XYZ file of C-alpha atoms in Angstrom:
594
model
C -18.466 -14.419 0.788
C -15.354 -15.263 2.926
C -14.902 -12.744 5.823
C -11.895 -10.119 5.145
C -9.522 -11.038 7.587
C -10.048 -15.070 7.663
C -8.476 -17.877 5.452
C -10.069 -21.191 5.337
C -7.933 -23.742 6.691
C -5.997 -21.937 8.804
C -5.109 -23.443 12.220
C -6.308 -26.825 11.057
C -3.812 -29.660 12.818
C -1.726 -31.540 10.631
C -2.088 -35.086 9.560
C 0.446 -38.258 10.562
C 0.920 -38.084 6.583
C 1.889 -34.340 6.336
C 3.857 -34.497 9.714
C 6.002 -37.046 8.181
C 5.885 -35.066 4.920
C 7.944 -32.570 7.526
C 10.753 -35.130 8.119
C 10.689 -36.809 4.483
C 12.156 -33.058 3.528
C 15.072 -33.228 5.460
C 17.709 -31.172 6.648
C 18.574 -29.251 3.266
C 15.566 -28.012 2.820
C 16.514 -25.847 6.026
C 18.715 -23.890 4.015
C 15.589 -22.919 1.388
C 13.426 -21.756 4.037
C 13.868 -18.105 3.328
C 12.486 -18.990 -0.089
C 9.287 -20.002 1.702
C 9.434 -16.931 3.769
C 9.835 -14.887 0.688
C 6.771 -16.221 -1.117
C 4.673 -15.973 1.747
C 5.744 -11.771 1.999
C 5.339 -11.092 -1.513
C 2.086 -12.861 -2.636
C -0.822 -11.226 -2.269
C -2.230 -10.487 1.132
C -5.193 -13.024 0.679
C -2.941 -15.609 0.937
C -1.742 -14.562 4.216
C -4.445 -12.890 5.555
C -4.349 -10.396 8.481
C -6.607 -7.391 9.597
C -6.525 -5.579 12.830
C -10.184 -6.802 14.184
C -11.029 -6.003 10.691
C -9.686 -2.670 10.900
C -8.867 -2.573 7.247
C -10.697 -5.427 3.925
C -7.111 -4.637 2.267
C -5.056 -6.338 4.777
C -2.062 -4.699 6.057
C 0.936 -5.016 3.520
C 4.229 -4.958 6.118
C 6.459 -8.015 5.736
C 6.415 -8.144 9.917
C 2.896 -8.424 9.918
C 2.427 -11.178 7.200
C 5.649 -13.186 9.244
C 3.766 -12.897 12.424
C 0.833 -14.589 11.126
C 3.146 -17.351 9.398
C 5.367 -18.351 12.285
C 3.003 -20.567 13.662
C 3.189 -22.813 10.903
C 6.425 -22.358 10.366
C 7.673 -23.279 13.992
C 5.310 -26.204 13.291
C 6.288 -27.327 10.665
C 10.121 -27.365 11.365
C 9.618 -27.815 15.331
C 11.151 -24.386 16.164
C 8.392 -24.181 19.277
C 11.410 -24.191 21.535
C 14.070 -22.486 19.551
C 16.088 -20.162 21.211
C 18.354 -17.530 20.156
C 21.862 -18.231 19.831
C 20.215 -21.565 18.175
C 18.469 -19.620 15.346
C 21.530 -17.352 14.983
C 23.711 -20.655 14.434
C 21.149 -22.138 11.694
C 20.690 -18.978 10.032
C 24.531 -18.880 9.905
C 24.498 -22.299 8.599
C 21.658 -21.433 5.552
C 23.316 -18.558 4.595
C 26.213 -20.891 4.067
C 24.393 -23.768 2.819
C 22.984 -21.564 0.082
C 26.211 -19.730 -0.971
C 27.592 -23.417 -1.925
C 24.750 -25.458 -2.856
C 22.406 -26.506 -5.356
C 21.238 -24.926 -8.549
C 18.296 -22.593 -9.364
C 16.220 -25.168 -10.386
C 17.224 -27.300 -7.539
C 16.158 -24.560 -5.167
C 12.687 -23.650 -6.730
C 11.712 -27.497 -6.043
C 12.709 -27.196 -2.278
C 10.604 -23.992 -2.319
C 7.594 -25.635 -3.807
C 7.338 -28.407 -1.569
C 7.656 -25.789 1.208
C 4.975 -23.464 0.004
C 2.401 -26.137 -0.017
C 3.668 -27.880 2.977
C 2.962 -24.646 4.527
C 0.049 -24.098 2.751
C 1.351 -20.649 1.872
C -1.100 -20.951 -1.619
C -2.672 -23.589 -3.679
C 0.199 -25.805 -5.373
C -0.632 -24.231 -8.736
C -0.150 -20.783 -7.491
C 2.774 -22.018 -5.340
C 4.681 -23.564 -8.633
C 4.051 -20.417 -10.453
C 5.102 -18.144 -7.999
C 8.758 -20.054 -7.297
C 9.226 -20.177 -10.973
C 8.681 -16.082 -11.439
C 10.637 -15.334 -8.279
C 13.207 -17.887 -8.129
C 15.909 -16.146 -10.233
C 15.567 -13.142 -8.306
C 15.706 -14.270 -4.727
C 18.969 -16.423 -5.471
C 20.955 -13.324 -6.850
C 19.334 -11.146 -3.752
C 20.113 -13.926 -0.773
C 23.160 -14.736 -2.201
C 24.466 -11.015 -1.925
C 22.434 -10.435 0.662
C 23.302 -8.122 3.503
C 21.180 -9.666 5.554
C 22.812 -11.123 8.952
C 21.517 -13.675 11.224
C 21.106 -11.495 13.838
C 18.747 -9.660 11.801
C 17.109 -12.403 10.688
C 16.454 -13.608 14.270
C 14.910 -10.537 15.420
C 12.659 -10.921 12.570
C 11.993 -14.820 13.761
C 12.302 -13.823 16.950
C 11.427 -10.445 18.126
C 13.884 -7.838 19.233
C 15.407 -9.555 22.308
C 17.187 -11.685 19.376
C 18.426 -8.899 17.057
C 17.338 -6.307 14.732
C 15.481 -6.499 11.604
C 15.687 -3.139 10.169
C 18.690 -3.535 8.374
C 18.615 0.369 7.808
C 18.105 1.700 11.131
C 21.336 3.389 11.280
C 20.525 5.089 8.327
C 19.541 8.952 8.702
C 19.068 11.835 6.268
C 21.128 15.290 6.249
C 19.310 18.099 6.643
C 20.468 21.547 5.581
C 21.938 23.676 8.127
C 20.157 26.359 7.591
C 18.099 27.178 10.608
C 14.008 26.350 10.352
C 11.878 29.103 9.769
C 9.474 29.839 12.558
C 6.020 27.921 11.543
C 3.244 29.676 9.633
C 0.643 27.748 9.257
C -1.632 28.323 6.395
C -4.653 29.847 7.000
C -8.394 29.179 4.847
C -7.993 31.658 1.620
C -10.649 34.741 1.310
C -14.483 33.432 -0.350
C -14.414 34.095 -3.475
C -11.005 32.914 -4.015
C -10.112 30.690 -7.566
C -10.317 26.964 -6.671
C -8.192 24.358 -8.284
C -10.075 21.162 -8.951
C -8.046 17.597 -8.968
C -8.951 14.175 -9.973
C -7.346 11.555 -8.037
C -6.936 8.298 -9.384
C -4.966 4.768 -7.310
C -5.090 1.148 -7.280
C -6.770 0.832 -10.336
C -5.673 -2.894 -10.547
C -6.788 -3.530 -14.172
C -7.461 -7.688 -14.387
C -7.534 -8.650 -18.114
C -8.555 -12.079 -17.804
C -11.788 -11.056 -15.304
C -14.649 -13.143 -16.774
C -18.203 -12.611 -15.599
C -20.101 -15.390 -14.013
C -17.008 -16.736 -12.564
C -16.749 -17.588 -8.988
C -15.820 -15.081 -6.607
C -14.406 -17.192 -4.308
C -12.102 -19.709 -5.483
C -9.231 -20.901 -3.721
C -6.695 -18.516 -5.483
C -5.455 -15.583 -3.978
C -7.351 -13.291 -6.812
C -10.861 -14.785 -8.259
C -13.306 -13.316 -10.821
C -10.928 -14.749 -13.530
C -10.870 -17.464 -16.515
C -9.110 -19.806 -14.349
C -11.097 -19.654 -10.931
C -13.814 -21.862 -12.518
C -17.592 -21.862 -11.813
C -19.409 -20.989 -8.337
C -21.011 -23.345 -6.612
C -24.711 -24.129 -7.785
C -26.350 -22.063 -4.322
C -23.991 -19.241 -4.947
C -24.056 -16.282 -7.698
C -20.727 -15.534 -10.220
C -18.954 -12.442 -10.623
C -21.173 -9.682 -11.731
C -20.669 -7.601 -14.825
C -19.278 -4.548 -13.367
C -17.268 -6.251 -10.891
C -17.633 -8.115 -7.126
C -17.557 -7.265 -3.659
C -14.874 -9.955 -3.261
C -11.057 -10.874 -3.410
C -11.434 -9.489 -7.072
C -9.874 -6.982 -9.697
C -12.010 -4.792 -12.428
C -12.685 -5.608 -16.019
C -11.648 -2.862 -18.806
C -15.466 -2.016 -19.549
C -15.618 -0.592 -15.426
C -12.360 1.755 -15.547
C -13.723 2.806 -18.814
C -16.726 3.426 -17.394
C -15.072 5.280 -15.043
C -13.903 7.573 -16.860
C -16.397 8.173 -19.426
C -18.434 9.120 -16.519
C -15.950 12.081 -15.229
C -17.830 14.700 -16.203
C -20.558 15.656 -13.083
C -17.179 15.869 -10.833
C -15.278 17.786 -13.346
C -13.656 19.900 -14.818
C -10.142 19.498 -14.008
C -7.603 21.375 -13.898
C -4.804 18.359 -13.386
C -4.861 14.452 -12.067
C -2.974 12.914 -9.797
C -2.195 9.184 -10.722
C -0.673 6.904 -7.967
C -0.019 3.708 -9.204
C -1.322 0.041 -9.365
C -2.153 -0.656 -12.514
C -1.779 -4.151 -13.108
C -4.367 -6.651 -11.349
C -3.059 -8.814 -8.033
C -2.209 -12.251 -10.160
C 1.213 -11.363 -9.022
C 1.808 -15.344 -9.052
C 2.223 -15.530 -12.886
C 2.925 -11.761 -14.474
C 5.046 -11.355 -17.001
C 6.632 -8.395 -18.406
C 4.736 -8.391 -21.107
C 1.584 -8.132 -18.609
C 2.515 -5.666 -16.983
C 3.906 -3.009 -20.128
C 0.552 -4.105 -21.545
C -1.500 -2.750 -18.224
C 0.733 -0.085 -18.384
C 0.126 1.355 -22.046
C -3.572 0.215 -22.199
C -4.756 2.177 -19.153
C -2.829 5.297 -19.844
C -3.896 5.361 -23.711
C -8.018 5.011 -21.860
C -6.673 8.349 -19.226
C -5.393 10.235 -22.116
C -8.698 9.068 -24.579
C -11.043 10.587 -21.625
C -8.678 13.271 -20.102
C -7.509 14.834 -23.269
C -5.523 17.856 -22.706
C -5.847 17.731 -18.844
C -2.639 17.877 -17.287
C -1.720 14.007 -15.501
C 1.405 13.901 -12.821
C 2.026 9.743 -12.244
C 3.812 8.155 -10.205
C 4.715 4.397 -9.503
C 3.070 1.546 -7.283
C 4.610 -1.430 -6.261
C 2.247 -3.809 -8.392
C 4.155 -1.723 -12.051
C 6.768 -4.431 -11.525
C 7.331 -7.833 -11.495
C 8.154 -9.994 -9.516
C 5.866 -7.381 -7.514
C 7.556 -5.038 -5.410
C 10.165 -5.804 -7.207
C 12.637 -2.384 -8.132
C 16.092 -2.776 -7.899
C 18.831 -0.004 -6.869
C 20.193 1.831 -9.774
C 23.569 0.052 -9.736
C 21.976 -3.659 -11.059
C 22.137 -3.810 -14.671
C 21.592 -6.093 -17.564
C 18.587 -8.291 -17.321
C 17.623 -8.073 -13.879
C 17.194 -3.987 -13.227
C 14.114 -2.363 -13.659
C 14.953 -0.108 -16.933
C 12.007 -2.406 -19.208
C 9.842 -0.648 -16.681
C 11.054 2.884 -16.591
C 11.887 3.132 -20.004
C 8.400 2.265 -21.033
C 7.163 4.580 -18.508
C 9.100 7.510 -19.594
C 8.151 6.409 -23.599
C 3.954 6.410 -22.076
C 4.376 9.421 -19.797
C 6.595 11.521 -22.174
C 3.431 13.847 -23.259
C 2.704 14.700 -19.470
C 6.389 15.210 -17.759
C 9.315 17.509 -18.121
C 12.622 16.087 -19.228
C 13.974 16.614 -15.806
C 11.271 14.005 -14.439
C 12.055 11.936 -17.517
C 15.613 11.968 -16.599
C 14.899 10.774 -13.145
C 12.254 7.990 -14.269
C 15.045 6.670 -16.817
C 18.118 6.731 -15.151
C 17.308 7.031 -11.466
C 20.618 7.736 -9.745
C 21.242 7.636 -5.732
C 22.499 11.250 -6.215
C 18.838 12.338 -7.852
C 17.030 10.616 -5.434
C 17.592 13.791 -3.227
C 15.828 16.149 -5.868
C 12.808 16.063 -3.794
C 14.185 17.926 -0.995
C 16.388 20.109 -2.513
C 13.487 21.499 -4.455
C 11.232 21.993 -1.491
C 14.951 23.750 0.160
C 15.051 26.140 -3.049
C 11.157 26.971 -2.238
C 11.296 27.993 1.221
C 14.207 30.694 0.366
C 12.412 31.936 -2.318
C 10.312 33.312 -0.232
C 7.079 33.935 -2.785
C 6.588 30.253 -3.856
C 6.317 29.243 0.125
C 3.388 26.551 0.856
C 3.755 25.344 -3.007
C 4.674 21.788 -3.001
C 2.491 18.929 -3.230
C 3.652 15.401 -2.858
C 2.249 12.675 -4.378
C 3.316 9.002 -4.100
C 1.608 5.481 -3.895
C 2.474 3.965 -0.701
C 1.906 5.785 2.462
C 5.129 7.014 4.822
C 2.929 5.062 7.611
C 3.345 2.056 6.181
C 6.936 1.743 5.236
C 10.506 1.154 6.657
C 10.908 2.497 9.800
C 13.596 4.642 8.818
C 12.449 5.494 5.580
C 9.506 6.513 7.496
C 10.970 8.191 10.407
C 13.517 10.044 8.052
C 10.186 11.734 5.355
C 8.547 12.532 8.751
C 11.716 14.940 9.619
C 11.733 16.288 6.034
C 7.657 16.982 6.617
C 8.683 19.001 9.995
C 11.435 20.437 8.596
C 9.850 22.023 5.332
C 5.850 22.043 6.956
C 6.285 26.290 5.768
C 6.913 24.821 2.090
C 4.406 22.015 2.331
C 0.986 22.143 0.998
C 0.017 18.563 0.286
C 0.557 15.046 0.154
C -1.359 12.532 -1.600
C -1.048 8.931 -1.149
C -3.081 5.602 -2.187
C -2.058 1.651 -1.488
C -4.485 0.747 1.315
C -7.486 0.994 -0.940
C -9.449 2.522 1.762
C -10.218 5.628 2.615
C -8.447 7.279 5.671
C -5.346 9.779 6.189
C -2.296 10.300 8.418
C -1.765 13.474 10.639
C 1.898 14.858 11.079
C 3.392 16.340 14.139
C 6.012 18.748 15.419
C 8.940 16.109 16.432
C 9.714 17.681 20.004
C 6.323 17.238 21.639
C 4.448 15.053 19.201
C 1.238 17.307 19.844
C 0.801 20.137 17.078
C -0.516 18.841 13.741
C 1.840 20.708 11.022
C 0.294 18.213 7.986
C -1.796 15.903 7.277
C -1.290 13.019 3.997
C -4.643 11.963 2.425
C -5.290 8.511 1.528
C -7.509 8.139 -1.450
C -9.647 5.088 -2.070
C -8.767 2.658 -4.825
C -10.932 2.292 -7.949
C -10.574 -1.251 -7.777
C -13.423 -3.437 -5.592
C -10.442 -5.373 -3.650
C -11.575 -6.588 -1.074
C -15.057 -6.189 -1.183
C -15.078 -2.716 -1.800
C -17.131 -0.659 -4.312
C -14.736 0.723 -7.188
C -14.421 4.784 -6.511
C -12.290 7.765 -6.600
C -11.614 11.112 -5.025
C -11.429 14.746 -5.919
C -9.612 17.268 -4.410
C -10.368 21.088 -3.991
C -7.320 23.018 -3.747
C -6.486 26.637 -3.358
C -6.154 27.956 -6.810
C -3.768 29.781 -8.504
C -3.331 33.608 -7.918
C -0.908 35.532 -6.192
C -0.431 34.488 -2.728
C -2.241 30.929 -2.929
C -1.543 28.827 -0.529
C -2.604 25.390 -2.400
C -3.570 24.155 0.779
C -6.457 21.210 0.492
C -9.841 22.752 1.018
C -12.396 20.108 0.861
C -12.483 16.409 -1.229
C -15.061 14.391 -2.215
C -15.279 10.819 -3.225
C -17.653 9.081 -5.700
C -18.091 5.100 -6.234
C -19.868 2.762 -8.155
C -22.103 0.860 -6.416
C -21.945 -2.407 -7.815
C -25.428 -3.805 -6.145
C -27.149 -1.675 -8.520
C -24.500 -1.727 -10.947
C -24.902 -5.496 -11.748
C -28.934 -5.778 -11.960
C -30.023 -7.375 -15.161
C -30.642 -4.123 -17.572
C -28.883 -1.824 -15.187
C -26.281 0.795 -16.776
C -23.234 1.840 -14.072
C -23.995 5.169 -12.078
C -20.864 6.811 -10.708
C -21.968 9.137 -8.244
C -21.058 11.386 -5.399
C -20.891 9.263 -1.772
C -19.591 12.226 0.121
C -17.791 15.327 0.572
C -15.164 15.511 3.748
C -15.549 18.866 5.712
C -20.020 18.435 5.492
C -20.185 14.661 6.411
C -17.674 15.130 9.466
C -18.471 18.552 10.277
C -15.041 20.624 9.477
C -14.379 23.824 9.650
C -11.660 23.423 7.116
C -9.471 21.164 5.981
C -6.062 21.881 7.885
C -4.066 19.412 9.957
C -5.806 20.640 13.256
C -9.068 19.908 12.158
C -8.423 16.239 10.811
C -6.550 15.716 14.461
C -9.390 17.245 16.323
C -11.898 14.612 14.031
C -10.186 11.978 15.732
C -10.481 12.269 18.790
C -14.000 13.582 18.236
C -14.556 9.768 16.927
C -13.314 8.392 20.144
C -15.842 10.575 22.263
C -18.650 9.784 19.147
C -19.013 6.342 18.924
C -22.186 7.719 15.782
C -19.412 9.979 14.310
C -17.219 7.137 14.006
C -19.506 5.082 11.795
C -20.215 7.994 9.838
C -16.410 7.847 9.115
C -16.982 4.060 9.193
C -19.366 4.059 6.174
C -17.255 5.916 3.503
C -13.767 4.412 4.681
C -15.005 1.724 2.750
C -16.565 3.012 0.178
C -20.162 3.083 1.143
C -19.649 -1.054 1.820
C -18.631 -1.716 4.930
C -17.796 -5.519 6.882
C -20.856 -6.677 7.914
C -19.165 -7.347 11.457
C -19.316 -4.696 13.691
C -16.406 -2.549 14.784
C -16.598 -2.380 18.025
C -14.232 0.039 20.440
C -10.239 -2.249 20.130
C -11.331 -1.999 15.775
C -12.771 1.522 16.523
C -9.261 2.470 18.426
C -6.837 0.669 16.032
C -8.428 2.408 13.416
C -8.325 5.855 14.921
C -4.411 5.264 16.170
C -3.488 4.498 12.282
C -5.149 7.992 11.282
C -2.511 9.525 13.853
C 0.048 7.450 12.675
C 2.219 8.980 9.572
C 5.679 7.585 11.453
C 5.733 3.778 11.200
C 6.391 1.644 14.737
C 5.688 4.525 16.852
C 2.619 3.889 19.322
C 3.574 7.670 21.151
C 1.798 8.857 18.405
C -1.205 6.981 19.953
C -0.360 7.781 23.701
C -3.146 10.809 24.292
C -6.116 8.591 22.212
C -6.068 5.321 24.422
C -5.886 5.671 28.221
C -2.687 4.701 29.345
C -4.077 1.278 30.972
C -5.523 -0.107 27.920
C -2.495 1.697 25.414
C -0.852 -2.054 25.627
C -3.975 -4.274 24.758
C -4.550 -1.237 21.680
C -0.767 -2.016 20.478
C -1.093 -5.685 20.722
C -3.554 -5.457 18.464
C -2.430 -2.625 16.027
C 0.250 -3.585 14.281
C 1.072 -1.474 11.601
C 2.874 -2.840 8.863
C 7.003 -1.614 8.710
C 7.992 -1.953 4.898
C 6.908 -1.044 1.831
């Protein structure tokens, strides 16, 4: 099995034939290079591999990150070793132009395919489907693009040339009314009513996975009709699923589910997102409304009456992370998507969140916070809010990021919860006041994905939440997580076994589970080298790297649990002594956009 983290081929020096495969291209293709950029940040991450020291098997998904580990080859490959700054500025004046005035569609998908496999951003089948599903859409987006060559440059670059973050300048409004003084909540009275929540992400449904397949073909996801037959030495895809750059089969989230009942009952289910597999290279709309209605008919078969509260990954859509603003109509908006997910949903959501789903308007975007503003002044529904949402605050936007993490401080009184999935692992992020950066005030959880990608066993989590009676906080008390473990799993004769791999406050020793204590487990990890691959173990559910982490993957990997504010290493400053803080940030890179 390929090591997480590592692409074959990479680094390997070009041929006289493919260096004058360079030239043969020719100036215009200049002007289609951001088509090559945007194939290379939107495919999935094993095409463009990149791990902290292993840090993570679901590589980090931040545009910045992916473009750092692509500007090699593309300085290479168009001899920008030397370029400079006001000489990127002038050719990124001159592609804006060039594409504003020339060529067609069609025209500009076959620059962009010669480029993806010139840069060997994918396999030439994979690169040909992807320009053809995201060529439409990235003309109409560059060509109103607000996107300057300044900011382009400092993403080229680096800051010295320009910024990147094209909405730095942007910053939320707070009410003016004054911020209570903090509470924070304190563990409820034994004997108390308990609230019990089942927490699916990521399920990442693959309906063409084909046992016996190989696991690690040359395609960014493998397990699949098309990857072909392993090698004669090595085994195929197992029944249940593979510890590889693979998606799940139907029979394994059904499985799944069917075997809910030891961790049950439930009193609700929180759904984050990701249903459709990582094929994002040829998805259609009618793939991904069929993952979409499939897997919620199989959670309302098994989960009956139970109460589900969804909400929407970045994989629902396609061209993936694809969701434009409200004001694009017609064809190219995303109302397909929400209307069908209002039409599946309808049974579990109240017309206001139906509204919202359909229609999405700037001006309802801001629900969120007026709701948690109405709950602090009531006084007697303090501490009730939970949030729930697919990809992490820590790995998005800067100012996105920056901006929830003042809403967090702000409302921490209001605040009980916040549940998050995307990384497939399984980790958190603690919150701090903003003036001193020291007192926890929240902490988001991070829930495990039930699919195995990469290399993971399928799982889930269950949260234990204060109940409901008069005065509940509904504060997170404790969580467990259960997996499949797909050794067993895939024996000849075996059945699957979904069982229990751990529960948070006995494994790491906590005396609850409040912000403080989550902070304090972290830097107990950096004294407890054996603590730390206790947490090591379960992070990926219960099948780790075979590689070692040893103390720069051991740091990285504590600084992201600190980390709920993207780009902002003072989060880190107390964990890494200040003499080694640089070679830690060189190394952690956490990703800026969504």
């Amino acid at each position: 099995m390929p090591r997480p983290g590592v692409s074959p081929g990479q680094g390997r020096p070009k041929s006289g034939r493919e260096r004058a495969s360079d030239r043969s291209l020719g100036a215009p293709c200049l002007s289609f290079l951001w088509l090559a950029l945007a194939l290379a940040l939107a495919l999935p991450d094993s095409l463009v591999l990149w791990s902290p020291v292993e840090a993570h098997p679901l590589p980090a998904q931040g545009h910045p990150a992916k473009f750092i580990r692509i500007a090699p080859q593309l300085r290479e490959a168009f001899g920008w070793w030397n370029l400079t700054c006001p000489t990127c500025k002038g050719l990124f004046t001159a592609i804006d132009f060039g594409l504003r005035t020339q060529g067609s569609v069609a025209w500009v998908g076959s620059v962009a395919i010669k480029l993806c496999i010139l840069l060997k951003i994918a396999p030439p089948a994979v690169c040909q489907s992807a320009v053809h599903l995201f060529e439409d859409d990235m003309v109409e987006v560059w060509t109103h693009s607000v996107l300057s060559p300044s900011e382009a440059c400092g993403l080229l670059l680096g800051s010295s040339c320009g910024h990147w973050d094209i909405f730095s300048s942007w910053n939320i409004s707070l009410p003016a009314v004054p911020k209570p003084p903090p509470q924070p909540p304190k563990p409820p009275a034994p004997g108390t009513p308990v609230s019990r929540v089942l927490f699916l992400t990521d399920l990442h449904w693959d309906h063409d996975y084909l046992e016996g397949t190989d696991p690690n073909c040359e395609n960014p996801l493998c397990c699949r009709q098309d990857s072909g037959p392993p090698p004669a030495s090595q085994p195929g895809a197992g029944y249940w699923g593979e510890y590889s750059k693979c998606d799940l089969p139907l029979r394994t989230l059904e499985s799944l589910l069917a075997g809910l009942g030891p961790a049950g009952p439930f009193d609700m289910v929180y759904w984050t997102g990701d249903i459709p597999a990582h094929n994002v290279w040829q998805q259609s709309r009618q793939d991904q409304l069929r993952a979409l209605t499939t897997i919620t008919a199989l959670v309302k078969k098994f989960l009956g009456p139970v109460p589900v509260y969804p909400a929407v990954g970045n994989h629902e859509s396609t061209p993936v992370n694809g969701f434009p603003p409200p004001f694009i109509k017609g064809n190219q908006s995303s109302q397909w998507l929400y209307e069908a997910m209002a039409k599946a949903w309808e049974p579990w959501l109240p017309a206001e969140a139906l509204y919202t789903l359909r229609y999405l308007r700037p001006t309802e975007t801001q629900g969120g916070r007026r709701k948690m503003h109405e709950s602090e002044g009531s006084g007697e529904l303090a501490l009730c809010v939970h949030i729930i949402g697919h990809i992490p605050p820590g790995h998005c936007l800067k100012s996105w990021s920056w901006n929830y993490y003042r809403i967090v401080e702000r409302y921490e009184n209001t605040l009980a919860g916040q549940f998050f999935g995307h990384t497939h692992v399984d980790e958190f992020e603690v919150f701090y006041d903003e003036e001193t950066l020291s007192r926890p005030l929240s902490v988001a959880f991070l829930a495990p994905s039930a699919t195995t990608y990469i290399g993971l066993n399928p799982g889930y989590r269950v949260y234990q939440i204060d109940g409901n009676y008069s005065g509940s906080s509904h504060v997170v008390l404790d969580h467990e997580t259960y997996i499949l473990n797909l050794t067993e799993a895939n024996e000849p004769g075996a059945t699957p076994h979904w069982h229990l791999l751990y529960r948070a406050r006995e494994t790491y020793g906590l005396p609850n589970a409040l912000p403080t204590a989550w902070h304090d487990l972290v830097y107990r990890m950096r004294r407890d080298t054996q603590l730390f691959q206790t947490f090591w173990f379960p992070y990926h559910k219960g099948h780790p790297p075979s590689e070692p982490c040893g103390t720069p993957c051991r740091l990285t990997t504590l600084c992201a649990q600190l980390s709920a504010r993207a780009d902002s290493p003072a989060l880190c400053r107390h964990l890494v002594p200040d003499a080694s803080l640089p070679d830690v940030q060189g190394l952690w890179s956490r990703p800026l956009l969504c």
